[in-house]
Coordinates of C-alpha atoms and ligand atoms in Angstrom, one line a residue:
X30 CA 23.3 -19.7 -34.8
X31 CA 26.3 -19.5 -32.9
X32 CA 26.9 -15.9 -33.8
X33 CA 23.2 -14.8 -33.1
X34 CA 23.4 -16.6 -29.6
X35 CA 26.6 -14.6 -28.7
X36 CA 25.4 -11.5 -30.0
X37 CA 22.2 -11.7 -28.0
X38 CA 23.9 -12.6 -24.7
X39 CA 24.9 -9.7 -23.0
X40 CA 26.9 -11.2 -20.2
X41 CA 28.2 -14.5 -20.8
X42 CA 31.1 -16.4 -18.7
X43 CA 34.7 -17.0 -19.9
X44 CA 34.0 -20.6 -20.1
X45 CA 30.9 -20.0 -22.3
X46 CA 33.0 -17.6 -24.4
X47 CA 35.8 -19.9 -25.2
X48 CA 33.4 -22.8 -26.0
X49 CA 31.5 -20.2 -28.6
X50 CA 35.2 -19.5 -30.0
X51 CA 36.0 -23.1 -30.3
X52 CA 32.7 -23.7 -32.0
X53 CA 33.4 -20.9 -34.4
X54 CA 36.6 -22.1 -35.2
X55 CA 35.4 -25.7 -35.7
X56 CA 32.4 -24.8 -38.0
X57 CA 34.6 -22.6 -40.0
X58 CA 37.2 -25.2 -40.1
X59 CA 34.7 -28.1 -41.1
X60 CA 34.0 -26.9 -44.6
X61 CA 37.9 -26.9 -45.3
X62 CA 37.6 -30.6 -43.8
X63 CA 35.0 -31.6 -46.2
X64 CA 37.0 -30.2 -49.2
X65 CA 40.5 -31.3 -48.1
X66 CA 40.0 -35.1 -48.6
X67 CA 42.6 -36.2 -45.8
X68 CA 41.1 -34.6 -42.5
X69 CA 38.1 -36.8 -42.2
X70 CA 37.8 -40.6 -42.3
X71 CA 35.4 -43.3 -41.2
X72 CA 36.2 -45.9 -38.7
X73 CA 34.1 -49.1 -38.6
X74 CA 32.8 -50.7 -35.4
X75 CA 31.6 -54.6 -35.6
X76 CA 28.3 -55.7 -35.0
X77 CA 28.0 -59.1 -33.5
X78 CA 25.2 -61.6 -33.7
X79 CA 25.0 -62.7 -30.3
X80 CA 23.6 -66.5 -31.2
X81 CA 26.2 -67.4 -33.9
X82 CA 29.0 -65.2 -32.4
X83 CA 29.8 -63.9 -36.0
X84 CA 30.2 -60.3 -37.1
X85 CA 27.2 -59.6 -39.4
X86 CA 27.9 -55.6 -39.9
X87 CA 29.6 -52.6 -38.9
X88 CA 28.7 -49.0 -38.1
X89 CA 30.5 -46.3 -39.9
X90 CA 31.7 -43.4 -37.3
X91 CA 33.1 -40.2 -38.4
X92 CA 36.5 -38.9 -37.5
X93 CA 38.2 -35.5 -37.8
X94 CA 41.6 -34.9 -37.6
X95 CA 41.9 -31.0 -37.2
X96 CA 45.1 -29.6 -38.7
X97 CA 46.2 -27.8 -35.5
X98 CA 43.7 -29.0 -32.9
X99 CA 44.2 -32.9 -33.5
X100 CA 41.6 -35.2 -33.1
X101 CA 38.2 -33.9 -32.4
X102 CA 35.2 -36.6 -31.7
X103 CA 31.9 -36.5 -33.4
X104 CA 30.0 -36.0 -30.1
X105 CA 31.8 -32.4 -30.1
X106 CA 31.3 -31.5 -33.8
X107 CA 28.2 -33.4 -35.2
X108 CA 25.8 -31.6 -32.8
X109 CA 26.4 -28.2 -34.3
X110 CA 27.4 -29.4 -37.9
X111 CA 24.1 -31.1 -38.0
X112 CA 22.5 -27.7 -37.6
X113 CA 24.5 -26.0 -39.9
X114 CA 24.5 -25.6 -43.7
X115 CA 27.2 -28.1 -43.7
X116 CA 24.9 -31.2 -42.7
X117 CA 23.8 -32.2 -46.1
X118 CA 27.5 -32.4 -47.6
X119 CA 28.7 -34.0 -44.6
X120 CA 25.9 -36.9 -44.6
X121 CA 26.8 -36.9 -48.6
X122 CA 30.6 -37.4 -48.1
X123 CA 29.8 -40.2 -45.2
X124 CA 27.5 -42.0 -47.7
X125 CA 29.9 -41.8 -50.5
X126 CA 32.9 -42.9 -48.5
X127 CA 31.1 -45.7 -46.8
X128 CA 29.6 -47.2 -49.9
X129 CA 32.7 -46.9 -51.6
X130 CA 34.2 -49.1 -48.9
X131 CA 31.4 -51.3 -48.9
X132 CA 32.0 -52.1 -52.6
X133 CA 35.7 -52.8 -51.7
X134 CA 34.6 -55.1 -49.1
X135 CA 32.1 -57.0 -51.3
X136 CA 34.7 -57.4 -53.9
X137 CA 37.0 -59.1 -51.1
X138 CA 34.2 -61.3 -50.3
X139 CA 33.3 -59.6 -46.8
X140 CA 29.6 -59.4 -46.6
X141 CA 28.5 -57.0 -44.0
X142 CA 25.5 -54.8 -43.4
X143 CA 26.9 -51.4 -43.2
X144 CA 25.2 -48.9 -40.7
X145 CA 25.4 -44.9 -41.0
X146 CA 24.1 -42.2 -38.7
X147 CA 21.9 -40.0 -40.2
X148 CA 21.0 -36.5 -38.5
X149 CA 17.5 -35.0 -38.1
X150 CA 18.1 -32.3 -40.7
X151 CA 19.1 -34.9 -43.2
X152 CA 15.6 -36.4 -43.0
X153 CA 14.3 -33.0 -44.2
X154 CA 16.2 -33.1 -47.2
X155 CA 13.6 -33.8 -49.8
X156 CA 16.0 -36.0 -52.2
X157 CA 17.6 -37.8 -49.4
X158 CA 16.1 -41.3 -50.3
X159 CA 16.7 -40.6 -54.1
X160 CA 20.3 -39.9 -53.5
X161 CA 21.1 -42.8 -51.4
X162 CA 19.2 -45.3 -53.8
X163 CA 21.5 -43.5 -56.6
X164 CA 24.5 -43.9 -54.6
X165 CA 23.9 -47.8 -54.1
X166 CA 23.0 -48.4 -57.7
X167 CA 25.8 -46.5 -59.2
X168 CA 27.9 -49.1 -57.3
X169 CA 25.8 -52.1 -57.8
X170 CA 25.1 -52.6 -54.1
X171 CA 22.0 -54.3 -53.1
X172 CA 19.6 -51.8 -51.1
X173 CA 19.5 -54.0 -48.0
X174 CA 23.3 -53.7 -47.5
X175 CA 22.8 -50.4 -46.1
X176 CA 21.2 -49.4 -42.6
X177 CA 20.5 -45.9 -41.6
X178 CA 20.5 -45.1 -37.9
X179 CA 18.3 -42.4 -37.0
X180 CA 17.8 -41.1 -33.1
X181 CA 14.1 -40.8 -31.9
X182 CA 14.8 -37.2 -31.0
X183 CA 15.7 -36.3 -34.6
X184 CA 12.5 -38.0 -35.9
X185 CA 10.4 -36.1 -33.2
X186 CA 11.7 -32.6 -34.5
X187 CA 9.4 -32.9 -37.3
X188 CA 7.5 -36.3 -36.9
X189 CA 5.5 -36.2 -40.3
X190 CA 8.1 -35.1 -42.7
X191 CA 10.6 -37.2 -40.9
X192 CA 8.4 -40.4 -40.9
X193 CA 7.4 -39.6 -44.8
X194 CA 11.1 -39.6 -45.6
X195 CA 11.6 -43.0 -43.5
X196 CA 9.0 -44.8 -45.4
X197 CA 10.2 -43.9 -48.6
X198 CA 13.8 -45.2 -47.7
X199 CA 12.1 -48.2 -46.3
X200 CA 10.2 -48.8 -49.3
X201 CA 13.2 -48.7 -51.3
X202 CA 14.8 -51.6 -49.2
X203 CA 17.3 -49.7 -47.1
X204 CA 17.2 -50.8 -43.6
X205 CA 16.3 -48.3 -40.6
X206 CA 17.5 -48.5 -36.9
X207 CA 16.3 -46.5 -34.1
X208 CA 19.5 -45.1 -32.5
X209 CA 20.1 -44.5 -28.7
X210 CA 16.7 -46.0 -27.8
X211 CA 15.6 -45.1 -24.5
X212 CA 17.0 -41.6 -24.3
X213 CA 14.4 -39.7 -26.3
X214 CA 11.0 -38.7 -24.9
X215 CA 8.7 -40.5 -27.5
X216 CA 10.1 -44.1 -27.0
X217 CA 7.0 -46.1 -26.9
X218 CA 4.4 -44.3 -28.8
X219 CA 6.9 -44.1 -31.9
X220 CA 8.3 -47.6 -31.6
X221 CA 5.1 -49.2 -33.2
X222 CA 4.6 -46.8 -35.7
X223 CA 8.2 -46.2 -37.1
X224 CA 9.1 -48.8 -40.2
X225 CA 12.3 -49.7 -38.2
X226 CA 14.0 -53.2 -38.7
X227 CA 16.3 -52.5 -35.6
X228 CA 16.3 -50.9 -32.3
X229 CA 19.6 -50.1 -30.7
X230 CA 19.4 -49.8 -27.1
X231 CA 21.3 -47.0 -25.8
X232 CA 24.9 -47.8 -24.0
X233 CA 23.9 -45.7 -21.1
X234 CA 21.4 -48.7 -20.3
X235 CA 23.9 -51.2 -21.2
X236 CA 27.2 -50.1 -19.7
X237 CA 27.0 -51.2 -16.1
X238 CA 24.1 -53.5 -16.5
X239 CA 25.9 -56.3 -14.6
X240 CA 25.7 -54.0 -11.2
X241 CA 22.2 -52.9 -11.4
X242 CA 19.0 -55.1 -11.1
X243 CA 16.6 -52.4 -12.0
X244 CA 18.8 -51.5 -15.1
X245 CA 18.6 -55.3 -16.1
X246 CA 14.5 -55.2 -15.8
X247 CA 14.4 -52.2 -17.9
X248 CA 16.9 -53.6 -20.5
X249 CA 14.8 -57.0 -20.5
X250 CA 11.6 -55.1 -20.9
X251 CA 13.1 -53.0 -23.8
X252 CA 14.2 -56.3 -25.5
X253 CA 10.9 -57.9 -25.2
X254 CA 8.9 -55.1 -26.2
X255 CA 11.0 -54.1 -29.3
X256 CA 10.9 -57.7 -30.4
X257 CA 7.1 -58.1 -29.8
X258 CA 6.9 -55.3 -32.2
X259 CA 8.9 -57.1 -34.8
X260 CA 12.2 -55.2 -34.4
X261 CA 15.4 -56.9 -34.0
X262 CA 17.5 -55.5 -31.1
X263 CA 21.1 -54.4 -30.8
X264 CA 22.6 -53.6 -27.4
X265 CA 25.2 -50.7 -27.7
X266 CA 28.1 -50.3 -25.5
X267 CA 28.8 -54.0 -24.3
X268 CA 32.1 -53.6 -22.3
X269 CA 32.6 -56.8 -20.7
X270 CA 31.4 -60.7 -20.9
X271 CA 29.0 -60.3 -17.9
X272 CA 27.0 -57.8 -20.0
X273 CA 27.2 -60.3 -22.9
X274 CA 25.8 -63.0 -21.0
X275 CA 22.9 -61.2 -19.4
X276 CA 22.0 -59.8 -22.9
X277 CA 22.3 -63.5 -24.3
X278 CA 20.1 -64.7 -21.6
X279 CA 17.4 -62.0 -22.4
X280 CA 17.4 -63.0 -25.8
X281 CA 18.9 -59.8 -27.3
X282 CA 19.7 -60.3 -31.1
X283 CA 23.1 -58.3 -31.6
X284 CA 25.6 -56.4 -29.7
X285 CA 28.4 -53.9 -30.1
X286 CA 31.0 -52.5 -28.2
X287 CA 34.4 -52.3 -26.8
X288 CA 34.4 -55.8 -25.6
X289 CA 34.3 -57.1 -29.3
X290 CA 36.1 -54.4 -30.7
X291 CA 36.6 -50.4 -30.8
X292 CA 35.7 -48.8 -33.9
X293 CA 38.6 -50.1 -36.3
X294 CA 40.5 -48.2 -39.0
X295 CA 39.8 -49.7 -42.5
X296 CA 43.4 -51.0 -42.4
X297 CA 42.5 -53.3 -39.6
X298 CA 38.8 -54.2 -40.3
X299 CA 39.4 -57.1 -42.6
X300 CA 42.1 -58.6 -40.5
X301 CA 39.9 -58.6 -37.4
X302 CA 37.0 -59.9 -39.2
X303 CA 38.7 -62.8 -40.5
X304 CA 40.5 -63.6 -37.2
X305 CA 36.8 -63.7 -35.7
X306 CA 35.6 -65.8 -38.4
X307 CA 38.6 -68.4 -38.0
X308 CA 38.1 -68.3 -34.0
X309 CA 34.5 -69.0 -34.5
X310 CA 35.2 -71.8 -36.7
X311 CA 37.4 -73.5 -34.7
X312 CA 35.0 -73.5 -31.7
X313 CA 32.2 -74.7 -34.0
X314 CA 33.0 -78.2 -33.5
X315 CA 32.5 -78.1 -29.8
X316 CA 29.3 -76.6 -30.3
X317 CA 30.6 -73.3 -28.5
X318 CA 30.5 -69.8 -29.6
X319 CA 33.0 -67.1 -29.3
X320 CA 32.4 -64.5 -26.4
Ligands
LIG23 P1 26.2 -43.5 -31.9 O1 25.5 -43.6 -33.4 O2 25.4 -43.9 -30.9 O3 27.4 -44.3 -32.0 C1 28.1 -45.1 -30.8 C2 29.2 -44.3 -30.0 O4 29.6 -45.2 -28.8 C3 30.2 -44.2 -30.9 O5 31.2 -43.0 -30.3 C4 31.2 -45.4 -30.5 O6 32.7 -45.2 -30.6 C5 30.8 -45.6 -29.1 N1 31.1 -46.8 -28.4 C6 30.9 -48.0 -29.0 N2 31.1 -49.1 -28.0 C7 31.3 -48.6 -26.9 C8 31.7 -49.2 -25.7 O7 31.5 -50.3 -25.3 N3 32.0 -48.2 -24.7 C9 31.7 -46.9 -24.8 N4 32.0 -46.0 -23.9 N5 31.4 -46.2 -25.9 C10 31.4 -47.1 -27.1 P2 31.6 -41.9 -31.3 O8 32.2 -42.6 -32.5 O9 32.4 -40.9 -30.6 O10 30.4 -41.2 -31.9 C11 29.4 -40.5 -31.0 C12 28.1 -40.2 -31.8 O11 28.4 -39.2 -32.6 C13 27.6 -41.3 -32.5 O12 26.8 -42.2 -31.5 C14 26.5 -40.6 -33.5 O13 25.3 -40.0 -33.0 C15 27.4 -39.4 -33.9 N6 28.2 -39.7 -35.1 C16 29.3 -40.5 -35.3 N7 29.5 -40.4 -36.5 C17 28.5 -39.8 -37.3 C18 28.1 -39.6 -38.8 O14 29.1 -40.0 -39.5 N8 27.2 -39.0 -39.0 C19 26.2 -38.4 -37.9 N9 25.3 -37.7 -38.3 N10 26.5 -38.6 -36.6 C20 27.5 -39.4 -36.3
LIG24 MG1 24.8 -45.0 -34.2
LIG25 MG1 23.8 -45.0 -30.4
LIG26 MG1 25.1 -41.9 -29.6

């Protein structure tokens, strides 16, 4: 794709040239990363139930430590990996790695719902649902311990096919979330048709909510609308207690963001989880909840 584009553009700026080169390099190196076993890892960001203050789940987020270029974020590499022939292998790696971790957590007594991000092209793989169910069953994990996050725009690329796949996944008992809600162009029409359990309001609406009354109106409406249609609502990008207080008042179900925790390394997760639980238990007697 990048090659073709580069070849067809007769005149392009030095900046674009550098960008294409970097993408070539990254695309080429990503197969090696998938094979290497130590360049890729998942970090896990906690999700908090607003009413109880407890961590109820975590979202797995991909990290790439490139051997010479260093840390590269998914916002840079996912957009072109997901359009490449590596899309399927990448998601397969994420599923296996995250479910291995989920199995370990369950053995340690941590019951979390685990969320994974899935790309548009993944929804067009005929056997995606089958592979996910097989991966869960092979580890003896209940299907509802997994949630797939899908963006509206991913679905809208091929709505009929994507929706058929989502129906199959939902029928198997795996949860579905609409990610980055509000940034797509189909929001409302789609909201009522998609078999989603959860709507995740995009962080661009949430991050500076406390200063912006119009934004607050919008978020209140998004929460009410989603809940009326039977979805739970998660706010992404909660960075301070003012935003959390607003969300609590607006009846939002769950929250995720730097205010609670950044995406955590596996070695830090259980410790974080337990200290949150202990903190909450200490407040319980007084009828209080952790911020
Ligand atoms: P997303 O699924 O919407 O994930 C949320 C992103 O917001 C994450 O960025 C997370 O680190 C960041 N974030 C969380 N809380 C806050 C906050 O309070 N403030 C701010 N400013 N940011 C916050 P990350 O990890 O860089 O991931 C970016 C995107 O890359 C994800 O957006 C997702 O679309 C994609 N991605 C990440 N991992 C995977 C993966 O395994 N597979 C696929 N297909 N996409 C992935
Ligand atoms: Mg997500
Ligand atoms: Mg999101
Ligand atoms: Mg996003």
